[in-house]
CSV table of C-alpha atoms in Angstrom, one decimal:
chain,number,residue,atom,x,y,z
D,1,MET,CA,15.2,6.0,43.4
D,2,ARG,CA,14.3,3.3,41.6
D,3,ILE,CA,12.3,3.6,38.8
D,4,LEU,CA,10.5,1.2,36.2
D,5,VAL,CA,9.7,2.2,32.6
D,6,ILE,CA,7.3,0.7,30.4
D,7,GLY,CA,7.7,0.4,27.0
D,8,SER,CA,10.9,-0.3,24.2
D,9,GLY,CA,11.4,2.3,22.3
D,10,ALA,CA,13.8,5.0,21.5
D,11,ARG,CA,11.3,7.6,23.4
D,12,GLU,CA,11.6,5.5,26.3
D,13,HIS,CA,15.4,4.7,25.7
D,14,ALA,CA,15.9,8.5,25.9
D,15,LEU,CA,13.7,8.7,29.1
D,16,LEU,CA,16.8,6.2,30.4
D,17,THR,CA,19.6,8.1,30.0
D,18,GLY,CA,17.8,10.8,31.0
D,19,MET,CA,17.3,9.5,34.1
D,20,LYS,CA,21.1,7.8,34.0
D,21,ALA,CA,22.7,8.7,37.7
D,22,PRO,CA,24.5,6.9,40.3
D,23,HIS,CA,21.7,7.5,42.8
D,24,ASN,CA,19.1,5.8,40.2
D,25,GLU,CA,18.4,2.1,39.8
D,26,LEU,CA,16.5,1.8,36.3
D,27,HIS,CA,14.9,-1.4,35.2
D,28,VAL,CA,12.3,-1.7,32.2
D,29,VAL,CA,9.4,-4.0,30.3
D,30,PRO,CA,10.8,-4.4,27.7
D,31,GLY,CA,12.9,-2.2,26.9
D,32,ASN,CA,15.1,-3.4,23.1
D,33,ALA,CA,18.6,-4.4,23.2
D,34,GLY,CA,20.1,-0.7,23.8
D,35,MET,CA,19.1,-0.2,26.5
D,36,ALA,CA,20.7,-3.2,28.7
D,37,ASP,CA,23.8,-1.3,29.3
D,38,LEU,CA,21.2,1.3,31.3
D,39,ALA,CA,18.8,-0.5,33.1
D,40,THR,CA,17.7,-4.5,33.9
D,41,LEU,CA,15.1,-5.8,31.2
D,42,HIS,CA,12.1,-7.5,32.3
D,43,LYS,CA,9.4,-9.4,30.0
D,44,GLY,CA,5.9,-8.1,30.1
D,45,VAL,CA,2.8,-7.5,28.4
D,46,VAL,CA,3.3,-3.5,28.5
D,47,ASP,CA,-1.0,-3.1,28.7
D,48,ASP,CA,-1.9,-6.1,30.0
D,49,GLN,CA,-3.0,-4.2,33.9
D,50,ALA,CA,-2.4,-7.8,36.3
D,51,ASN,CA,0.5,-8.2,34.3
D,52,MET,CA,2.3,-4.7,34.7
D,53,VAL,CA,0.9,-4.5,39.1
D,54,ALA,CA,2.5,-7.8,39.1
D,55,LEU,CA,6.0,-7.0,37.7
D,56,ALA,CA,5.9,-3.9,39.9
D,57,GLN,CA,5.3,-5.1,43.6
D,58,ASP,CA,8.4,-7.7,42.5
D,59,ILE,CA,10.8,-5.1,41.6
D,60,LYS,CA,8.8,-2.4,44.0
D,61,PRO,CA,9.8,1.0,42.0
D,62,ASP,CA,10.0,3.9,43.9
D,63,LEU,CA,8.7,5.2,40.5
D,64,ILE,CA,6.9,4.2,37.4
D,65,VAL,CA,6.7,6.1,33.9
D,66,VAL,CA,4.2,4.8,31.2
D,67,GLY,CA,6.1,5.2,27.2
D,68,PRO,CA,3.8,4.4,25.3
D,69,GLU,CA,0.1,5.3,25.0
D,70,ILE,CA,-1.4,1.7,24.5
D,71,PRO,CA,-1.2,1.2,28.2
D,72,LEU,CA,-2.0,4.2,29.4
D,73,VAL,CA,-5.2,3.9,27.1
D,74,ALA,CA,-5.6,0.8,28.3
D,75,GLY,CA,-6.1,1.6,32.2
D,76,VAL,CA,-2.5,0.3,33.1
D,77,SER,CA,-1.7,3.4,35.1
D,78,ASP,CA,-4.8,3.2,37.4
D,79,ALA,CA,-3.9,-0.1,38.0
D,80,LEU,CA,-0.9,0.1,39.2
D,81,ARG,CA,-2.0,3.5,41.4
D,82,HIS,CA,-4.7,1.8,42.9
D,83,ALA,CA,-2.1,-0.6,43.8
D,84,GLY,CA,-0.1,2.1,45.7
D,85,PHE,CA,2.4,2.7,43.6
D,86,LEU,CA,3.7,6.3,42.2
D,87,VAL,CA,3.0,6.7,38.2
D,88,PHE,CA,4.1,9.0,35.3
D,89,GLY,CA,0.8,9.0,33.2
D,90,PRO,CA,-2.2,10.0,33.2
D,91,SER,CA,-4.9,8.4,34.3
D,92,GLN,CA,-7.6,6.1,31.5
D,93,ALA,CA,-10.3,8.4,31.6
D,94,ALA,CA,-8.0,11.3,30.6
D,95,ALA,CA,-5.9,9.3,28.2
D,96,GLN,CA,-8.7,9.1,25.8
D,97,ILE,CA,-7.4,12.9,24.9
D,98,GLU,CA,-5.3,10.6,22.4
D,99,GLY,CA,-7.4,7.1,22.7
D,100,SER,CA,-10.7,9.0,21.4
D,101,LYS,CA,-10.3,12.2,18.3
D,102,ALA,CA,-14.2,12.4,19.0
D,103,PHE,CA,-13.4,12.5,23.0
D,104,ALA,CA,-10.4,15.5,22.2
D,105,LYS,CA,-12.8,17.4,20.1
D,106,ASP,CA,-15.5,17.5,22.6
D,107,VAL,CA,-12.5,19.1,24.9
D,108,MET,CA,-11.5,21.9,22.9
D,109,ALA,CA,-14.8,23.0,22.1
D,110,GLU,CA,-15.6,23.1,25.8
D,111,ALA,CA,-12.9,24.8,26.7
D,112,GLY,CA,-13.0,27.1,23.5
D,113,VAL,CA,-9.7,26.1,21.8
D,114,ARG,CA,-8.9,26.6,18.2
D,115,THR,CA,-9.2,23.4,15.9
D,116,ALA,CA,-10.1,22.0,13.0
D,117,HIS,CA,-13.9,21.8,11.7
D,118,ALA,CA,-14.6,18.0,11.9
D,119,GLU,CA,-17.2,15.6,11.2
D,120,VAL,CA,-17.5,11.9,12.8
D,121,VAL,CA,-18.4,9.1,10.1
D,122,PRO,CA,-19.0,6.4,12.2
D,123,ALA,CA,-18.4,2.3,11.0
D,124,GLY,CA,-21.3,1.2,9.2
D,125,SER,CA,-21.9,4.0,7.2
D,126,THR,CA,-23.0,3.4,3.4
D,127,PRO,CA,-21.1,4.9,0.5
D,128,GLU,CA,-23.5,7.5,-0.4
D,129,GLU,CA,-22.9,9.1,3.4
D,130,ILE,CA,-19.1,8.3,2.7
D,131,ASP,CA,-19.2,10.3,-0.1
D,132,ALA,CA,-21.4,13.0,0.9
D,133,ALA,CA,-19.4,13.6,4.4
D,134,LEU,CA,-16.1,14.0,2.0
D,135,ASP,CA,-18.6,16.5,0.0
D,136,ARG,CA,-18.4,18.7,2.7
D,137,PHE,CA,-14.5,18.6,2.8
D,138,GLY,CA,-11.7,19.7,0.6
D,139,PRO,CA,-9.3,20.7,-1.8
D,140,THR,CA,-7.2,19.1,0.7
D,141,TRP,CA,-9.0,15.9,2.9
D,142,VAL,CA,-8.0,14.7,6.6
D,143,VAL,CA,-9.1,11.4,7.1
D,144,LYS,CA,-7.9,10.0,11.0
D,145,ASP,CA,-8.7,7.0,12.9
D,146,ASP,CA,-10.4,7.9,15.4
D,147,GLY,CA,-8.6,5.2,17.7
D,148,LEU,CA,-4.7,4.8,18.6
D,149,ALA,CA,-2.9,4.6,15.2
D,150,GLY,CA,1.1,4.6,16.5
D,151,GLY,CA,1.0,7.8,14.9
D,152,LYS,CA,-0.3,6.5,11.0
D,153,GLY,CA,-3.7,6.9,10.9
D,154,VAL,CA,-4.1,9.9,9.0
D,155,VAL,CA,-4.5,10.7,5.3
D,156,VAL,CA,-3.4,14.0,4.3
D,157,THR,CA,-4.1,14.7,0.0
D,158,PRO,CA,-5.6,16.2,-2.2
D,159,ASN,CA,-7.4,13.2,-4.3
D,160,ILE,CA,-11.3,12.9,-3.2
D,161,ASN,CA,-10.5,8.8,-4.3
D,162,GLU,CA,-7.5,8.3,-1.3
D,163,ALA,CA,-9.5,9.7,1.1
D,164,ARG,CA,-12.5,7.6,0.5
D,165,ALA,CA,-10.0,4.2,0.2
D,166,HIS,CA,-8.6,5.5,3.8
D,167,VAL,CA,-12.7,5.8,5.5
D,168,ASN,CA,-12.9,2.6,4.0
D,169,ALA,CA,-9.5,1.0,5.1
D,170,VAL,CA,-10.2,2.2,8.8
D,171,HIS,CA,-13.8,0.8,8.7
D,172,LYS,CA,-12.9,-2.3,7.4
D,173,ALA,CA,-11.5,-2.5,11.1
D,174,GLY,CA,-14.3,-1.1,12.6
D,175,ASN,CA,-13.4,1.9,13.9
D,176,PRO,CA,-15.1,5.2,13.1
D,177,VAL,CA,-14.1,7.6,10.7
D,178,LEU,CA,-13.0,11.7,11.6
D,179,LEU,CA,-13.0,14.3,8.9
D,180,GLU,CA,-11.3,18.0,9.1
D,181,SER,CA,-10.2,20.3,7.8
D,182,PHE,CA,-7.2,21.6,7.0
D,183,LEU,CA,-5.1,23.4,9.0
D,184,ASP,CA,-2.4,25.4,6.9
D,185,GLY,CA,1.0,26.7,8.3
D,186,PRO,CA,4.0,24.5,10.0
D,187,GLU,CA,3.6,22.7,13.1
D,188,VAL,CA,4.9,22.9,15.8
D,189,SER,CA,4.8,19.9,18.5
D,190,LEU,CA,4.8,21.6,22.6
D,191,PHE,CA,5.3,19.2,25.1
D,192,CYS,CA,3.9,20.3,28.9
D,193,LEU,CA,4.0,18.9,32.2
D,194,VAL,CA,0.4,19.0,33.7
D,195,ASP,CA,-0.8,18.4,36.8
D,196,GLY,CA,-4.6,19.9,37.1
D,197,GLU,CA,-4.0,23.3,36.3
D,198,THR,CA,-0.9,23.7,36.4
D,199,VAL,CA,0.9,23.3,33.1
D,200,VAL,CA,4.8,24.0,32.5
D,201,PRO,CA,6.4,23.7,28.5
D,202,LEU,CA,9.4,22.2,27.6
D,203,LEU,CA,10.5,23.2,24.8
D,204,PRO,CA,8.8,23.3,21.0
D,205,ALA,CA,9.8,20.9,18.7
D,206,GLN,CA,8.6,20.0,15.4
D,207,ASP,CA,8.7,16.5,14.4
D,208,HIS,CA,9.2,15.2,9.9
D,209,LYS,CA,5.8,12.5,9.6
D,210,ARG,CA,6.4,11.6,5.6
D,211,VAL,CA,9.1,8.8,5.0
D,212,ARG,CA,11.1,10.2,2.0
D,213,ASP,CA,13.0,13.9,1.7
D,214,ASN,CA,10.4,17.0,1.0
D,215,ASP,CA,7.4,15.6,3.0
D,216,GLU,CA,7.2,12.9,0.1
D,217,GLY,CA,5.4,9.5,0.9
D,218,PRO,CA,3.4,8.1,3.5
D,219,ASN,CA,3.0,9.3,6.5
D,220,THR,CA,5.0,7.0,9.8
D,221,GLY,CA,6.0,7.1,13.0
D,222,GLY,CA,8.3,10.3,12.4
D,223,MET,CA,11.5,10.4,10.7
D,224,GLY,CA,13.0,13.2,12.5
D,225,ALA,CA,12.8,16.5,14.8
D,226,TYR,CA,15.0,19.3,16.1
D,227,THR,CA,14.4,21.8,19.0
D,228,PRO,CA,14.1,24.5,19.8
D,229,LEU,CA,12.2,26.3,16.7
D,230,PRO,CA,13.9,28.7,15.2
D,231,TRP,CA,11.2,30.5,13.4
D,232,LEU,CA,8.4,30.3,16.0
D,233,PRO,CA,7.7,34.1,17.4
D,234,THR,CA,9.0,34.9,20.5
D,235,ASP,CA,6.1,34.6,22.6
D,236,GLY,CA,4.9,31.5,20.9
D,237,VAL,CA,5.3,28.8,23.1
D,238,GLN,CA,3.8,31.3,25.9
D,239,ARG,CA,0.6,31.4,23.3
D,240,ILE,CA,-0.1,27.7,22.9
D,241,VAL,CA,0.3,27.7,26.9
D,242,ASP,CA,-2.4,30.2,27.2
D,243,GLU,CA,-4.2,29.3,25.0
D,244,VAL,CA,-4.3,26.1,24.5
D,245,CYS,CA,-2.5,23.8,27.6
D,246,VAL,CA,-4.1,25.9,30.5
D,247,PRO,CA,-7.8,25.3,29.2
D,248,VAL,CA,-7.9,21.6,27.9
D,249,ALA,CA,-6.5,21.5,31.7
D,250,ARG,CA,-8.8,23.1,33.2
D,251,GLU,CA,-11.7,21.4,31.1
D,252,MET,CA,-10.4,18.0,32.3
D,253,VAL,CA,-10.4,19.4,36.2
D,254,ARG,CA,-13.9,20.3,35.5
D,255,ARG,CA,-14.6,17.0,33.8
D,256,GLY,CA,-13.4,14.9,36.6
D,257,ASN,CA,-10.6,13.9,35.2
D,258,PRO,CA,-8.1,16.1,36.1
D,259,TYR,CA,-5.3,15.4,33.8
D,260,GLN,CA,-1.7,14.5,35.3
D,261,GLY,CA,1.6,13.2,33.0
D,262,LEU,CA,3.4,14.7,29.5
D,263,LEU,CA,-0.2,16.6,27.1
D,264,TYR,CA,1.4,16.9,23.9
D,265,ALA,CA,-0.5,19.4,21.4
D,266,GLY,CA,0.3,18.8,17.8
D,267,LEU,CA,-0.8,22.2,16.3
D,268,ALA,CA,-0.6,24.5,13.0
D,269,TRP,CA,1.0,27.7,13.3
D,270,GLY,CA,-1.1,29.8,10.8
D,271,SER,CA,-2.3,32.9,9.7
D,272,GLU,CA,-4.7,33.1,13.1
D,273,GLY,CA,-2.1,31.3,15.5
D,274,PRO,CA,-2.5,28.1,17.0
D,275,ALA,CA,-4.1,25.6,16.1
D,276,VAL,CA,-4.3,21.9,17.3
D,277,VAL,CA,-4.1,19.2,14.7
D,278,GLU,CA,-4.4,15.9,17.5
D,279,PHE,CA,-2.8,15.5,21.2
D,280,ASN,CA,-1.0,12.7,23.1
D,281,CYS,CA,-1.3,11.8,26.2
D,282,ARG,CA,2.1,11.3,26.3
D,283,PHE,CA,5.7,12.0,25.5
D,284,GLY,CA,5.5,12.1,21.7
D,285,ASP,CA,8.7,9.7,19.5
D,286,PRO,CA,10.9,11.4,18.0
D,287,GLU,CA,10.7,14.8,19.7
D,288,THR,CA,11.4,13.6,22.8
D,289,GLN,CA,15.2,12.6,21.9
D,290,ALA,CA,15.7,16.0,21.1
D,291,VAL,CA,14.1,17.5,23.3
D,292,LEU,CA,15.2,15.6,26.7
D,293,MET,CA,18.8,15.9,25.1
D,294,MET,CA,18.2,19.9,25.9
D,295,LEU,CA,17.1,19.4,28.9
D,296,GLU,CA,19.5,20.2,31.9
D,297,THR,CA,17.1,19.9,35.2
D,298,PRO,CA,17.3,16.3,36.4
D,299,LEU,CA,14.8,14.3,34.6
D,300,ASP,CA,14.1,12.5,37.6
D,301,ASP,CA,12.9,14.9,39.3
D,302,VAL,CA,10.8,16.4,36.8
D,303,LEU,CA,9.0,13.4,36.8
D,304,ALA,CA,8.7,12.5,40.2
D,305,ALA,CA,7.4,15.8,40.6
D,306,VAL,CA,4.4,15.2,38.8
D,307,ALA,CA,3.2,12.4,40.1
D,308,ARG,CA,3.5,13.6,43.4
D,309,GLY,CA,1.1,16.1,43.0
D,310,GLU,CA,3.8,18.5,43.4
D,311,LEU,CA,4.5,20.7,40.3
D,312,ALA,CA,3.4,23.7,41.3
D,313,ASP,CA,6.9,23.8,43.6
D,314,LEU,CA,9.4,22.3,41.2
D,315,PRO,CA,11.8,25.0,40.1
D,316,PRO,CA,12.2,26.4,36.8
D,317,LEU,CA,13.1,24.4,34.5
D,318,THR,CA,17.0,24.4,33.1
D,319,TRP,CA,18.1,23.7,29.3
D,320,ARG,CA,21.2,23.7,27.6
D,321,GLU,CA,22.3,26.3,25.0
D,322,GLY,CA,22.3,25.5,21.4
D,323,TYR,CA,19.9,23.0,19.7
D,324,ALA,CA,19.1,19.6,19.2
D,325,LEU,CA,17.5,17.2,16.3
D,326,THR,CA,17.3,13.6,16.2
D,327,VAL,CA,16.8,11.3,13.1
D,328,VAL,CA,15.8,8.3,12.3
D,329,LEU,CA,16.9,4.8,10.3
D,330,GLY,CA,14.1,3.2,8.9
D,331,ALA,CA,13.6,-1.2,8.2
D,332,PRO,CA,14.2,-1.8,4.7
D,333,GLY,CA,9.6,-1.5,3.2
D,334,TYR,CA,8.5,0.4,6.3
D,335,PRO,CA,6.1,2.3,6.7
D,336,GLU,CA,4.4,-0.2,4.6
D,337,LYS,CA,6.4,-3.6,5.7
D,338,PRO,CA,8.9,-3.7,7.3
D,339,VAL,CA,11.6,-5.9,6.6
D,340,THR,CA,13.0,-7.1,10.5
D,341,GLY,CA,15.8,-9.2,11.4
D,342,GLY,CA,19.2,-7.4,9.2
D,343,VAL,CA,22.5,-7.4,11.1
D,344,ILE,CA,22.9,-3.7,12.2
D,345,THR,CA,26.8,-2.0,12.6
D,346,GLY,CA,28.5,0.3,13.9
D,347,ALA,CA,25.9,1.9,16.2
D,348,GLU,CA,28.0,1.9,19.0
D,349,ASN,CA,28.2,5.0,21.3
D,350,THR,CA,31.5,6.1,22.1
D,351,ASP,CA,32.0,8.1,25.9
D,352,ASN,CA,31.9,11.7,24.6
D,353,ALA,CA,29.4,12.5,26.2
D,354,ASP,CA,30.4,16.2,27.4
D,355,SER,CA,31.3,17.2,23.4
D,356,ASP,CA,29.1,20.2,22.4
D,357,ASP,CA,28.5,18.6,19.5
D,358,VAL,CA,27.9,15.2,21.1
D,359,ALA,CA,25.8,12.6,18.5
D,360,VAL,CA,24.1,9.1,20.4
D,361,VAL,CA,22.7,6.5,19.7
D,362,LEU,CA,19.3,6.1,20.9
D,363,HIS,CA,17.4,2.0,19.7
D,364,ALA,CA,13.9,1.9,19.3
D,365,GLY,CA,13.1,-1.6,16.6
D,366,THR,CA,16.3,-3.9,17.9
D,367,SER,CA,17.7,-7.3,19.4
D,368,ARG,CA,20.2,-9.6,19.5
D,369,GLY,CA,20.9,-12.5,17.2
D,370,GLU,CA,21.4,-15.6,17.7
D,371,ASN,CA,25.7,-15.0,17.8
D,372,GLY,CA,24.6,-11.7,20.1
D,373,GLU,CA,24.7,-9.6,16.8
D,374,LEU,CA,23.0,-6.0,17.0
D,375,VAL,CA,19.7,-6.7,14.6
D,376,SER,CA,16.8,-4.4,13.7
D,377,ALA,CA,13.3,-5.7,15.1
D,378,GLY,CA,11.0,-2.7,14.2
D,379,GLY,CA,9.8,-0.5,11.4
D,380,ARG,CA,11.4,2.6,12.9
D,381,VAL,CA,15.3,1.4,14.0
D,382,LEU,CA,17.5,3.9,15.3
D,383,ASN,CA,18.0,7.8,16.6
D,384,VAL,CA,20.5,9.0,16.1
D,385,VAL,CA,20.6,12.4,18.4
D,386,ALA,CA,22.6,15.3,18.4
D,387,HIS,CA,23.2,18.5,20.3
D,388,GLY,CA,25.2,21.8,18.4
D,389,ALA,CA,25.9,25.1,19.1
D,390,THR,CA,24.1,25.8,15.6
D,391,LEU,CA,21.1,23.9,14.3
D,392,GLU,CA,22.9,23.7,11.5
D,393,GLN,CA,25.9,22.6,13.6
D,394,ALA,CA,23.7,19.4,14.9
D,395,ARG,CA,22.4,18.4,11.9
D,396,ASP,CA,26.3,18.2,10.3
D,397,ALA,CA,27.1,15.8,13.5
D,398,ALA,CA,23.8,13.7,13.2
D,399,TYR,CA,24.5,13.0,10.2
D,400,LYS,CA,28.3,12.9,10.4
D,401,ARG,CA,27.2,9.6,13.1
D,402,LEU,CA,24.5,8.0,11.0
D,403,GLU,CA,27.1,8.0,7.9
D,404,GLN,CA,29.2,5.2,10.5
D,405,ILE,CA,25.9,3.1,10.8
D,406,ASN,CA,24.7,0.7,8.3
D,407,LEU,CA,21.8,-1.8,8.0
D,408,ASP,CA,21.5,-3.2,4.3
D,409,GLY,CA,18.1,-1.5,3.1
D,410,GLY,CA,17.7,1.0,5.6
D,411,HIS,CA,16.6,4.9,4.8
D,412,TYR,CA,16.4,8.0,6.8
D,413,ARG,CA,15.5,11.8,5.5
D,414,THR,CA,17.7,13.2,4.7
D,415,ASP,CA,16.3,17.1,5.1
D,416,ILE,CA,15.8,16.9,9.0
D,417,ALA,CA,15.3,20.6,10.1
D,418,LEU,CA,17.0,22.1,6.7
D,419,PRO,CA,13.5,24.0,5.8
D,420,ALA,CA,14.7,25.9,9.2
D,421,VAL,CA,18.3,25.9,8.3
D,422,GLU,CA,17.5,27.8,5.4
D,423,GLY,CA,15.1,29.8,6.4
D,424,ARG,CA,12.7,28.9,3.9
D,425,ILE,CA,9.4,28.0,6.6
D,426,THR,CA,6.8,31.2,6.8
D,427,ILE,CA,3.9,32.1,8.6
D,428,PRO,CA,1.2,32.7,6.8
D,429,ASN,CA,-0.2,36.5,6.9
């Protein structure tokens, strides 16, 4: 099968790795330096419909997988389907589940899905209107950019001045703001394959958004993740499917915008069970890197079945035993002002893919320098993904591999999954 993946990060590197097979010919646009051994790299503007259609017509892929949210919200999947290509990724109308948080709230209200109370503060609101809205929330304020923000458009703070500052910053960019009530309980990420009203869950994962250990510092696109979740109730995944994902899928069908692709539900598991924090219209990053390491079913078969509208006919997914964990290496200054161009050493993968505690390096923001050296080219530079029979073994393998990689000024969290290993994650009564 000839496959084209759209995107350039570690998520797309993981997707390509999952579809690597002798019978597959892989292409990626624009890709990054770490993907060159897996796929043919192409130049292109991923959110330009005409550009992506022209590239697809040149490559003639049997399947196109759209990785990031920006081209999905820009309608690239619609344009590719209209041109006759088989595409994994929701339509532009369905992608509004991530493109507009206000839209997502309306869908959840109609579907009867538990989520935080929310209020939209339009751009152009007066200082008095902003203060009045803030006074209706707290003592912990959740302030969200209503548009796409790459996972960094949310501020959660007990400080009303910080909340007000974020409202003003989002308004300055011309976007409305969503104020939400704070949801208690540990967070869960659940990816579900969706084809109309057919919903198939993948393994649950947990992301670590804050830049520093102990969940300190600003939000990032994600500094690490692990799967599965030893603290989640045994019926946890099924409850999320039944109480969240199936009702939302049915509501999208009812609205005439059936969902076809990957629906990412970000939830908080509180005393009353799961409640939605946000939806994404694509595989999440960095959770995808860990989840796909656990998948034994051929990924290309899975994505093609969804794209063809045949998810209901797909045999049950099979998974490896054990746990997988990913840790992100960030560039100096990330997330505020990433410094790029630093030389990276020690990031080469070895041929030990059958080892039970294998750790592999996936590239997120990398390129080649003038002399062919590997250099940083983004805020999140690399992911180390490891598997182990236990979560602790997966952690050890990942951090052991990270110690072999050098990027001057690069940083990573040292506590990914540590609260779970130490039994410190509890669900509120």
